[in-house]
Coordinates of C-alpha atoms and ligand atoms in Angstrom, one line a residue:
X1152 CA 0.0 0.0 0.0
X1153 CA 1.2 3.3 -0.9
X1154 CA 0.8 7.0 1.1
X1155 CA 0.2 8.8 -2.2
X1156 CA 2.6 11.7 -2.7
X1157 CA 4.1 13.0 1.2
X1158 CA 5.6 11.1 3.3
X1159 CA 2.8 10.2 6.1
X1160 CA 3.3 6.4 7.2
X1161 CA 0.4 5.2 9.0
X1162 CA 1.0 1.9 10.9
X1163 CA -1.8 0.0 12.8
X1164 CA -1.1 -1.8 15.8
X1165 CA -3.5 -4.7 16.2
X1166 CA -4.3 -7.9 18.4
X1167 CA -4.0 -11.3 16.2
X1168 CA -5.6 -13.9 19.3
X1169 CA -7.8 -12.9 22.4
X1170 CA -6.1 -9.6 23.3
X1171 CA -3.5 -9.0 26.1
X1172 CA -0.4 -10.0 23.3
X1173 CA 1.6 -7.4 24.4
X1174 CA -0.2 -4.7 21.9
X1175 CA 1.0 -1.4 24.2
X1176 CA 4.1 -2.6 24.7
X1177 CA 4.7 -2.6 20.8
X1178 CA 3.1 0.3 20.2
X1179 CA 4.9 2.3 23.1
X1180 CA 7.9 0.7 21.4
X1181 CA 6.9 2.8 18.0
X1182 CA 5.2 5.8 19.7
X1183 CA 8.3 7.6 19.7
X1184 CA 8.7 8.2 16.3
X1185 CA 5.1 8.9 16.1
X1186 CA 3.3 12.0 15.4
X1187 CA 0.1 10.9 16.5
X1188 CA -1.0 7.5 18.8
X1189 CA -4.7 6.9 18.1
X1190 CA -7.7 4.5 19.7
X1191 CA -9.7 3.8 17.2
X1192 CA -12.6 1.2 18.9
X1193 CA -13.0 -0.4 22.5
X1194 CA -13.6 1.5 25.9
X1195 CA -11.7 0.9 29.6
X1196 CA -12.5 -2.7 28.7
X1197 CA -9.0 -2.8 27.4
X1198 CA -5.9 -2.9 29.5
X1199 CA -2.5 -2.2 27.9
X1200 CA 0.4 -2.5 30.5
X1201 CA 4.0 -0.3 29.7
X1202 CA 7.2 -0.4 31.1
X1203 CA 10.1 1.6 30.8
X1204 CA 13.2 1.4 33.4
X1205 CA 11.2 -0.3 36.1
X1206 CA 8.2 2.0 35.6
X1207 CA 4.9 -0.1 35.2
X1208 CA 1.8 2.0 33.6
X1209 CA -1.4 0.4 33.4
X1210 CA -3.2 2.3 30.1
X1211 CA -7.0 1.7 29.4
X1212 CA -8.5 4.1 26.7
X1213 CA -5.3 6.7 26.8
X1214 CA -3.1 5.7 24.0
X1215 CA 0.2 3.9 24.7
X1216 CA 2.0 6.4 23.0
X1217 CA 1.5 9.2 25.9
X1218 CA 5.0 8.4 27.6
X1219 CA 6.8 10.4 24.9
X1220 CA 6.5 14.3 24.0
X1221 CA 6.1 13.7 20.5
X1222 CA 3.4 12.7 20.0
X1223 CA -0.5 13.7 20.0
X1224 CA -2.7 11.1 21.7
X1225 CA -6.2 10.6 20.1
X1226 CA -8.7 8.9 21.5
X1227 CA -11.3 8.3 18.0
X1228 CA -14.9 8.8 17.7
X1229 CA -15.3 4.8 17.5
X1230 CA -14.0 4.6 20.8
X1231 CA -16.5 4.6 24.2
X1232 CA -15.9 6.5 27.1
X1233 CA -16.4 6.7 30.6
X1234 CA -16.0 9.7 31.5
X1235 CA -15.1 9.0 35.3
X1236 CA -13.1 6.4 34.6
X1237 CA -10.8 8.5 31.9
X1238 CA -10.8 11.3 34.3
X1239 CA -9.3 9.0 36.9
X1240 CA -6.8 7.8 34.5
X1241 CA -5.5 11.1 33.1
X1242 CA -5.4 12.3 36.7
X1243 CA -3.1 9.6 37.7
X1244 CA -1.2 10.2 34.8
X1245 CA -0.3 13.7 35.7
X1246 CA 0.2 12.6 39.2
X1247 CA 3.5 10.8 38.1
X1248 CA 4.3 13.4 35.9
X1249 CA 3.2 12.4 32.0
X1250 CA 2.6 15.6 30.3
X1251 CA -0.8 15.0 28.4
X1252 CA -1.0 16.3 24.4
X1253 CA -4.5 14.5 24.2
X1254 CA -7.3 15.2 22.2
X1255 CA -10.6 13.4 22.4
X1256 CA -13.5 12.7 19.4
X1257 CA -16.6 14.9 19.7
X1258 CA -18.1 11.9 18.3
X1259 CA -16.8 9.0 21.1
X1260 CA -19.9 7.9 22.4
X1261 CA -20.2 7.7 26.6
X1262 CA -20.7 4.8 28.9
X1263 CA -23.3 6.1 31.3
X1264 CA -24.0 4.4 35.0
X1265 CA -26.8 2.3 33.9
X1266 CA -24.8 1.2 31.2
X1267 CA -22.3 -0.5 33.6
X1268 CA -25.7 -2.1 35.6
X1269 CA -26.5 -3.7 32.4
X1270 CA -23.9 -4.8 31.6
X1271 CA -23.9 -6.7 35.0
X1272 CA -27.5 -8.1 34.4
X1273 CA -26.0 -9.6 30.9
X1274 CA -24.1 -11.8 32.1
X1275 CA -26.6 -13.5 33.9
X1276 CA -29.0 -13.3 31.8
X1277 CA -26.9 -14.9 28.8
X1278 CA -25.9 -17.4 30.9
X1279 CA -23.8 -19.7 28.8
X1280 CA -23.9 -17.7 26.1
X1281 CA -22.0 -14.7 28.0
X1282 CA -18.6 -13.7 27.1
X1283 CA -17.5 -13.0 30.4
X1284 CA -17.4 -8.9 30.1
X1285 CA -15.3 -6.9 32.0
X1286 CA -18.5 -4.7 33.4
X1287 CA -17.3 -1.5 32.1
X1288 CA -20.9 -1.4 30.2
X1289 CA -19.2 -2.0 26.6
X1290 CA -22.1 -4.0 24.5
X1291 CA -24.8 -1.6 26.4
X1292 CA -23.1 2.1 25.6
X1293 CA -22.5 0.3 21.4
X1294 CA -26.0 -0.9 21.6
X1295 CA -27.5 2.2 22.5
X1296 CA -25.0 3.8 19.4
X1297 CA -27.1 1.6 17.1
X1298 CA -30.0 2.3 18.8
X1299 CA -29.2 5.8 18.1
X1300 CA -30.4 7.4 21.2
X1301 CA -26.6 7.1 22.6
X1302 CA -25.1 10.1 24.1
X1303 CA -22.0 11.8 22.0
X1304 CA -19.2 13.7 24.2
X1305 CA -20.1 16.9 22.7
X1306 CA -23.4 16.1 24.0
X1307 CA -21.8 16.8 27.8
X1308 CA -20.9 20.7 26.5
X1309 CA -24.6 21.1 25.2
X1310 CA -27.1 20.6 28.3
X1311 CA -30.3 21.1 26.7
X1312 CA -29.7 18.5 24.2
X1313 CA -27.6 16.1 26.7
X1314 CA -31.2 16.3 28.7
X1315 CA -33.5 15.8 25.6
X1316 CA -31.1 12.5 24.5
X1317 CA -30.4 11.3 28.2
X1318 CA -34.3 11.5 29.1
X1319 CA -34.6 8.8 26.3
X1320 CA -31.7 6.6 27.1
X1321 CA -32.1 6.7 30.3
X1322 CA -35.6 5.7 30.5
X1323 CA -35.0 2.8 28.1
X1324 CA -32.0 1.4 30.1
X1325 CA -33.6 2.0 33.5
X1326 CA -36.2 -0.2 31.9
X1327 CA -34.0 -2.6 30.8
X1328 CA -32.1 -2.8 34.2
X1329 CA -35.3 -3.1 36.6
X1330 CA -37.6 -4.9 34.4
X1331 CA -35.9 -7.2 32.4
X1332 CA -32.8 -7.8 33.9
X1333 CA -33.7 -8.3 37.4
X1334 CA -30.8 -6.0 38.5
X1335 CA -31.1 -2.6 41.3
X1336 CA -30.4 0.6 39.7
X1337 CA -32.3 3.8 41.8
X1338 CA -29.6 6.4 40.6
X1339 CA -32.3 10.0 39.6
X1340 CA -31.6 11.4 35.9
X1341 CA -31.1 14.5 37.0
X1342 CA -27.9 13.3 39.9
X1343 CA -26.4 11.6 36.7
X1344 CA -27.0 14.6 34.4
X1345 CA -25.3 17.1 36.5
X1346 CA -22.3 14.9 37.1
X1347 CA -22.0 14.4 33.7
X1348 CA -21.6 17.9 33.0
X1349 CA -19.6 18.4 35.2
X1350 CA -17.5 15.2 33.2
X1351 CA -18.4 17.6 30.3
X1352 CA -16.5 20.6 31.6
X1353 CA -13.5 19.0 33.0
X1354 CA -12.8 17.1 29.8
X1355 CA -14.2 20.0 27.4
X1356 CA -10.3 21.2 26.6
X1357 CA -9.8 18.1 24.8
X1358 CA -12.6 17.6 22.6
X1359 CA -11.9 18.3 19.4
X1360 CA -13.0 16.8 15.8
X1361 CA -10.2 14.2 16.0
X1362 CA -11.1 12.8 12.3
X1363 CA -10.6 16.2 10.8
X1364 CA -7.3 16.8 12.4
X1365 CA -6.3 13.0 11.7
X1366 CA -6.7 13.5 8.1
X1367 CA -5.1 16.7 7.9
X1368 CA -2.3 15.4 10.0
X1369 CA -2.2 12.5 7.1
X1370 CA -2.2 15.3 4.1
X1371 CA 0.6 17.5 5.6
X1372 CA 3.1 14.0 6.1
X1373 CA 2.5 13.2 9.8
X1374 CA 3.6 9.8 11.1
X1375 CA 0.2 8.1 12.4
X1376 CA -0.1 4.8 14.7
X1377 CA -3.4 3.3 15.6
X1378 CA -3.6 0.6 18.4
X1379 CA -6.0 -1.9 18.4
X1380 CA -7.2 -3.1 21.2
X1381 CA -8.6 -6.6 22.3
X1382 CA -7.6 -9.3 19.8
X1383 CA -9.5 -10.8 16.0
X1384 CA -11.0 -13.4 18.4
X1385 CA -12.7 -10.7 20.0
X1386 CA -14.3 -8.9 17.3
X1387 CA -18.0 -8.9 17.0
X1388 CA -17.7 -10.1 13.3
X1389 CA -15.1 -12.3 12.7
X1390 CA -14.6 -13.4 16.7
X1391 CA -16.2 -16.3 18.4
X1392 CA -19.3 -14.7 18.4
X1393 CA -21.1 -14.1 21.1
X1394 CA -18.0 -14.7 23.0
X1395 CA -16.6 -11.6 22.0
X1396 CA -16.4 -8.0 22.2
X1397 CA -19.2 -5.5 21.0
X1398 CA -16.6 -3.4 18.7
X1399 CA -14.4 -4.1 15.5
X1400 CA -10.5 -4.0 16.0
X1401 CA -9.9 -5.1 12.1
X1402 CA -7.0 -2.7 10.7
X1403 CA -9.8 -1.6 7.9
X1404 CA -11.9 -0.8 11.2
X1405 CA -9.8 2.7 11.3
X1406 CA -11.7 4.2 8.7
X1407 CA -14.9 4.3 10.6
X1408 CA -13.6 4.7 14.2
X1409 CA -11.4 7.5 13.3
X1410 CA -12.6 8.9 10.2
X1411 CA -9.2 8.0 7.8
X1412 CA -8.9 7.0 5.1
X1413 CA -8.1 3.3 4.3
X1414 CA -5.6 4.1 1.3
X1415 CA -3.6 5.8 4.0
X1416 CA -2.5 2.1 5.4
X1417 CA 1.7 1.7 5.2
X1418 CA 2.3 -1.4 7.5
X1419 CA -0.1 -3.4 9.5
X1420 CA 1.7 -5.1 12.7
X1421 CA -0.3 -8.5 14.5
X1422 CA 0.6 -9.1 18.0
X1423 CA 0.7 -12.2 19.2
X1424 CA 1.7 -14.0 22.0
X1425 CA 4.2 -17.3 21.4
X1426 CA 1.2 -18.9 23.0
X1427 CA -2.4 -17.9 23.6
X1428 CA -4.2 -16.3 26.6
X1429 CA -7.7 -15.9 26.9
X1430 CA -9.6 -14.1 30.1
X1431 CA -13.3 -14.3 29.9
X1432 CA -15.6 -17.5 28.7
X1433 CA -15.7 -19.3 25.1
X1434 CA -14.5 -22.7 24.3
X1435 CA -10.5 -22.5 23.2
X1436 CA -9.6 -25.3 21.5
X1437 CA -5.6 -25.3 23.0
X1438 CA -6.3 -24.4 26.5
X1439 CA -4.5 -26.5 29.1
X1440 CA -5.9 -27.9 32.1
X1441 CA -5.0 -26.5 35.1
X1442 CA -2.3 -28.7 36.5
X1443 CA -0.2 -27.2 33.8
X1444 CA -2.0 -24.3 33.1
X1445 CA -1.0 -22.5 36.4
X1446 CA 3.1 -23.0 35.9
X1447 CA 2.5 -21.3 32.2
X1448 CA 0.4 -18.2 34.1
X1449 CA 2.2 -17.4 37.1
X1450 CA 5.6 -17.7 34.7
X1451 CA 3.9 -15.2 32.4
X1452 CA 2.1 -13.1 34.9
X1453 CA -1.2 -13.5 33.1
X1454 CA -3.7 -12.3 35.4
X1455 CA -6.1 -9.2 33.8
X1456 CA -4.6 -5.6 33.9
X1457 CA -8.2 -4.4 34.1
X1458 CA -9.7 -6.4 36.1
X1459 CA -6.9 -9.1 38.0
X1460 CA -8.9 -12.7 37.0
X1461 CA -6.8 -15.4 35.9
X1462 CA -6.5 -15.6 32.3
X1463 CA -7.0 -18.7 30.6
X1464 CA -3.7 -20.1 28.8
X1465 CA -2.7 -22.4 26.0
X1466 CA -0.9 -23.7 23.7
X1467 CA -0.7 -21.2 20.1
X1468 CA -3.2 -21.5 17.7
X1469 CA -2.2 -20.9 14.2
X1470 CA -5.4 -21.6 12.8
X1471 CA -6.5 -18.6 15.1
X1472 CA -3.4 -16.5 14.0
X1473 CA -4.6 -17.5 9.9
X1474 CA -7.7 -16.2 10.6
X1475 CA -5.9 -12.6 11.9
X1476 CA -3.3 -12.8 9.1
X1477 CA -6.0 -13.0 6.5
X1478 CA -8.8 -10.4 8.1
X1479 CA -6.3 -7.7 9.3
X1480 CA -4.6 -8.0 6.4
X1481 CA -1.1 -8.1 8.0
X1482 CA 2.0 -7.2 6.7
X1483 CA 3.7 -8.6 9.3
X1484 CA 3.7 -10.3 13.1
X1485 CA 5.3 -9.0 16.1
X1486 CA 5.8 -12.6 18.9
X1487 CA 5.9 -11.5 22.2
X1488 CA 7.0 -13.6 25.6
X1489 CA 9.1 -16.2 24.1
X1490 CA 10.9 -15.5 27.2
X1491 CA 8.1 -16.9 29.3
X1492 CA 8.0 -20.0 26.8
X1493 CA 11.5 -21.2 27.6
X1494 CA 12.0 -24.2 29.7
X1495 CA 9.9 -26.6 28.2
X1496 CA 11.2 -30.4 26.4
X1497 CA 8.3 -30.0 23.5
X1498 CA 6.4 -26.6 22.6
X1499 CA 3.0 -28.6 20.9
X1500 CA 1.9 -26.1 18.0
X1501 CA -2.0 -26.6 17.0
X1502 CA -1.8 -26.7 13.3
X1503 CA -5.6 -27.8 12.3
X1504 CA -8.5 -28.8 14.4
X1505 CA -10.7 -31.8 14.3
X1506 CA -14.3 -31.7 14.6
X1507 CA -16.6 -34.5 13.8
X1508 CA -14.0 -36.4 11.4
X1509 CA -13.0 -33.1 9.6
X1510 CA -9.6 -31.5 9.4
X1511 CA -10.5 -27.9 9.9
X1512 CA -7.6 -25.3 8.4
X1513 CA -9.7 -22.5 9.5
X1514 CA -12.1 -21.1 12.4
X1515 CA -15.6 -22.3 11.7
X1516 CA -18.2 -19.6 11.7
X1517 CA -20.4 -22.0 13.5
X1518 CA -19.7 -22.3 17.2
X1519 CA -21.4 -26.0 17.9
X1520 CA -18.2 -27.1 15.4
X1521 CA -16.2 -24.7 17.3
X1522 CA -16.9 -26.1 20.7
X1523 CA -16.3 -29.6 19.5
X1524 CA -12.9 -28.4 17.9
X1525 CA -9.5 -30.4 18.8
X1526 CA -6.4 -29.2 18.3
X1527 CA -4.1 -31.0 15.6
X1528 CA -0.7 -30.5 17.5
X1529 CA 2.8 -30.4 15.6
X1530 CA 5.5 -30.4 18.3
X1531 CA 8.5 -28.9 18.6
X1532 CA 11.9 -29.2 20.3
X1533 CA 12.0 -26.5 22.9
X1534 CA 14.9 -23.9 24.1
X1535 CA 16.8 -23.9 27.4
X1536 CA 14.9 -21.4 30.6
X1537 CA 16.9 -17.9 29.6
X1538 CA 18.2 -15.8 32.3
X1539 CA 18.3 -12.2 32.2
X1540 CA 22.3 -12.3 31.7
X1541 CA 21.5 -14.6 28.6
X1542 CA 18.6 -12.1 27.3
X1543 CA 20.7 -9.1 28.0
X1544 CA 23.3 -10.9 25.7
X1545 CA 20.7 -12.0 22.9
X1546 CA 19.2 -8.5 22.8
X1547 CA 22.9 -7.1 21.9
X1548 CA 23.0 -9.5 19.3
X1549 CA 19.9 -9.5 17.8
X1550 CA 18.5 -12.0 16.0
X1551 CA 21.1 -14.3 15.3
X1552 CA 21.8 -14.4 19.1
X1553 CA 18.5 -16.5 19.5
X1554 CA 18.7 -20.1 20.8
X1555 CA 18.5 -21.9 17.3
X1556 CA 15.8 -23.7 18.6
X1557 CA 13.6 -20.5 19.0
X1558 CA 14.6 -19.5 15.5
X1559 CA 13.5 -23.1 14.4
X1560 CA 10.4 -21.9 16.4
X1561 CA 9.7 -18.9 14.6
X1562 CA 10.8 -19.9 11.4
X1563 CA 8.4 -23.0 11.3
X1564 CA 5.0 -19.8 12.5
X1565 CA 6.7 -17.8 9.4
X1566 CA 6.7 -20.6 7.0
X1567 CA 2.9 -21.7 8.1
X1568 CA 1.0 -18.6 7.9
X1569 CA 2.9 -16.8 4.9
X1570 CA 3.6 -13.9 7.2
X1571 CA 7.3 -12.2 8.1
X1572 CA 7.8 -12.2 12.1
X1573 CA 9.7 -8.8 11.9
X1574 CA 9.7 -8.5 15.8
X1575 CA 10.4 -10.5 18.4
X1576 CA 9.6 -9.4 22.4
X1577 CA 11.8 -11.0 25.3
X1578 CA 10.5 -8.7 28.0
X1579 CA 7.9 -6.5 29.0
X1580 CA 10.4 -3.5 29.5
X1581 CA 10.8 -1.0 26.4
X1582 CA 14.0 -2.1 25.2
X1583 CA 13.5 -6.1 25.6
X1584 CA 12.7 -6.1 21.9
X1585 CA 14.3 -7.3 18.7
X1586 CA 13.9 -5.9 15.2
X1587 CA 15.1 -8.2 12.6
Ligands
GDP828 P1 -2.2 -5.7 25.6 O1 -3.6 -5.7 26.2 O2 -2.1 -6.4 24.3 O3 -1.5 -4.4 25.6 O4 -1.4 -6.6 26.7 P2 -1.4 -6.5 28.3 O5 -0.5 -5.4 28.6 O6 -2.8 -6.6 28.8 O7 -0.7 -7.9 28.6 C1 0.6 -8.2 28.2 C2 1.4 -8.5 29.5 O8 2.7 -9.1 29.1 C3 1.8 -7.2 30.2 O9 1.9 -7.4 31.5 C4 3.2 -6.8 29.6 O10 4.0 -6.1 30.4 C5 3.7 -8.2 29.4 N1 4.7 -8.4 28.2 C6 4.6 -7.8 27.0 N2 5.5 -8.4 26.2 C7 6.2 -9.2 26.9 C8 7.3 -10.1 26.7 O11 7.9 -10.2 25.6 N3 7.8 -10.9 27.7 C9 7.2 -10.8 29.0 N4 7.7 -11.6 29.9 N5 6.2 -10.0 29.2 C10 5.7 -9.2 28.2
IMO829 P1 -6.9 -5.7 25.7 O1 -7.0 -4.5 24.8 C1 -8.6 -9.5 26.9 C2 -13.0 -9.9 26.8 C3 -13.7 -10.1 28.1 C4 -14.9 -10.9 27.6 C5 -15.2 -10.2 26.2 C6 -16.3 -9.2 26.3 O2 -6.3 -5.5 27.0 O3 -6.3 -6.8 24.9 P2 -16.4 -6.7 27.2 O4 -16.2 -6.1 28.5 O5 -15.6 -6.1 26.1 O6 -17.9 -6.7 26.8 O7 -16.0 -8.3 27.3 O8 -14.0 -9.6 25.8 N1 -12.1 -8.7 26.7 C7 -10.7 -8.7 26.7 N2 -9.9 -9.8 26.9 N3 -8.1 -8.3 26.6 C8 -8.9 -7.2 26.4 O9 -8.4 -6.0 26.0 C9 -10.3 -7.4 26.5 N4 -11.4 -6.6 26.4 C10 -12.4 -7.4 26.5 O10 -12.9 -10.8 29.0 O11 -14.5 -12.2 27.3
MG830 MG1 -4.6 -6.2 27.9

């Protein structure tokens, strides 16, 4: 893909399993070069954990890029907001001294109170169908979108029209909440509509038509990255539906969550993990049971950065990763913690599932297959536990420095899904990173 005729380069940053691959690591790892970070879909549901000399910061709508001067941090109008939640999380920003060049879509729709209440009554009420939300009120606030009697963040600087709008989706949730859902909600329309403009104000000097400046940014030659959040197996189209999201994180999804244009796309970076995680409910075809699950997790640290459960972990997938290759579109894979994956005789590799006498090479779209899935494993000779003197050593080397048997590794996830590996992550910290 091609820029046209300056010299913008737009990268997108994107998840390639079930989120939490490392995605603000990488994208803090490019941010600095960056003109522009931008969140283009998703809400507080994500959680995207930097570190940089020791320092650990948690992210959860703020772009990863905001650790560096450089560049602007956008949060798109295909994003949703709380309000109070954001405000805690630029406040606690400033605290430990980030300086804050944000700007926020007039067009982001908001996550009210009853929003989050039902979002708790959901997961009940699905039952075995639930994903497992995170209760930040993510499927509700995008429902009410398509409904179209959600409530914009420019709404919260215009009071008589926040009132006319909230009136309605208020009274429809409330409904929801009480009637249907079985769940407690008393909080008066009028207590939520003055704290939210009071949200409103506080938040007013960064609202700003983000897709306007976004594409001017793109016409005068600015350097733009988008990070995805969540992961393709959590998209509401092409994820295990319904255990997934409520939002698209496909690379093409920029265009409508932050108003640029698609021919603008230079390079289009997966993450994945060397093997999968998954927090929340669905059936995942690799998972390992628990007497070996919990070595793997602890090893890794995979419990959620928003809200601490134990994620679910496995071997990887690569008819999962085929899947992301072919929908994002990728030009390329970034494989983080293969220093968590050392230390094993055999690393098994699912290659294909079976389901009812079938080879499958791809994810079924229909999930009574999907739950009966079994995963086709191809193993491979592991590498040696590495210590931080040997990754300290490996990451002056580069590439080359890599236990041949993790190049085998890599090589073998190259060669299957037709897709470069251009980075490879042996750390959380910044600089634990290779670039072939
Ligand atoms: P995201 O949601 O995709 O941004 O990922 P999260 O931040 O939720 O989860 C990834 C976790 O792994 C975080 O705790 C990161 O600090 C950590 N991490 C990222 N890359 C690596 C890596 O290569 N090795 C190790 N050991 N940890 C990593
Ligand atoms: P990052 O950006 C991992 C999962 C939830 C649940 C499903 C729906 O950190 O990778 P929601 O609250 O969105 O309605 O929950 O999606 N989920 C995530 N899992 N990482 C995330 O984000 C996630 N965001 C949502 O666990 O299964
Ligand atoms: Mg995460």
């Amino acid at each position: 893909m091609t820029t046209g005729n300056n010299q913008s380069r737009v990268t997108v940053i994107v998840g390639a399993q079930w989120g939490d691959e490392g995605k603000g690591k990488i994208t803090d790892f490019f941010a600095g070069d960056s003109d522009y970070v931008v969140r283009y879909h998703g809400g507080n549901n994500a959680g995207h954990t930097v570190i940089v000399n020791g320092n650990i910061f948690k992210l959860h709508l703020i772009p990863s890029g905001v650790l560096y001067s450089r560049p602007v941090s956008i949060i798109g109008n295909g994003t949703v907001i709380d309000p109070d939640a954001l405000i805690k999380e630029l406040d606690e920003l400033e605290k430990r001294g980030v300086k804050l060049n944000l700007k926020i879509s007039y067009r982001a729709h908001v996550i009210m109170p009853y929003h989050i209440a039902v979002d708790e009554g959901l997961t009940g009420y699905q039952g075995a169908l639930a994903a497992g939300s995170t209760k930040r009120g993510i499927a509700p606030v995008y429902a009410d979108k398509m409904y179209r009697h959600g409530i914009r963040m420019i709404d919260l600087l215009e009071p008589e029209i926040f009132h006319e709008k909230l009136e309605k989706s208020y009274g429809f949730n409330v409904n929801l909440v009480n009637n249907v859902l079985g769940v407690e909600f008393d909080k008066p329309l009028d207590d939520i509509y003055l704290d939210y403009l009071k949200f409103g104000q506080r938040l007013q000097p960064y609202l700003a038509d983000t897709e306007l400046a976004l594409a001017q940014a793109h016409a005068a030659g600015k350097q733009i990255l988008f990070e995805g959040a969540q992961g393709l197996s959590l998209d509401v189209d092409h994820g295990i539906y319904p255990h997934t999201t409520s939002s698209n994180m496909t690379a093409g999804h920029i265009a409508a969550g932050a108003g640029i244009t698609l021919r603008s796309i230079d390079r289009i970076i997966g993450i994945a993990k060397a093997y999968v995680s998954r927090v929340g409910i669905s059936p995942f075809p690799t998972e390992l049971d628990e007497s070996e699950a919990k070595a793997l997790r602890d090893k890794g640290g995979e419990y959620g950065t928003t809200t601490g459960r134990p994620r679910r972990v496995g071997w990887l997938d690569l008819v999962q990763l085929r899947q992301a290759v072919r929908v994002h579109g990728l030009t390329e894979l970034t494989l983080t913690k293969l220093d968590v994956l050392s230390g094993f005789d055999e690393l098994p590799v699912c290659v294909a599932y079976e389901a009812r006498g079938q080879r499958l090479e791809e994810v079924p779209a229909s999930l009574d297959l999907y739950r009966e899935a079994k995963p086709v494993y191809q193993n491979y000779t592991g590498w040696e536990n590495l210590s931080v003197a040997q990754i300290n050593r490996i990451l002056k080397t580069g590439f080359t420095g890599l236990p041949q048997a993790m190049r085998n590794y890599i090589q073998f996830i190259e060669d299957a899904l037709e897709c470069p590996i251009s980075i490879i992550s042996l750390g959380p910290e910044r600089h634990q990173t290779i670039v072939r």
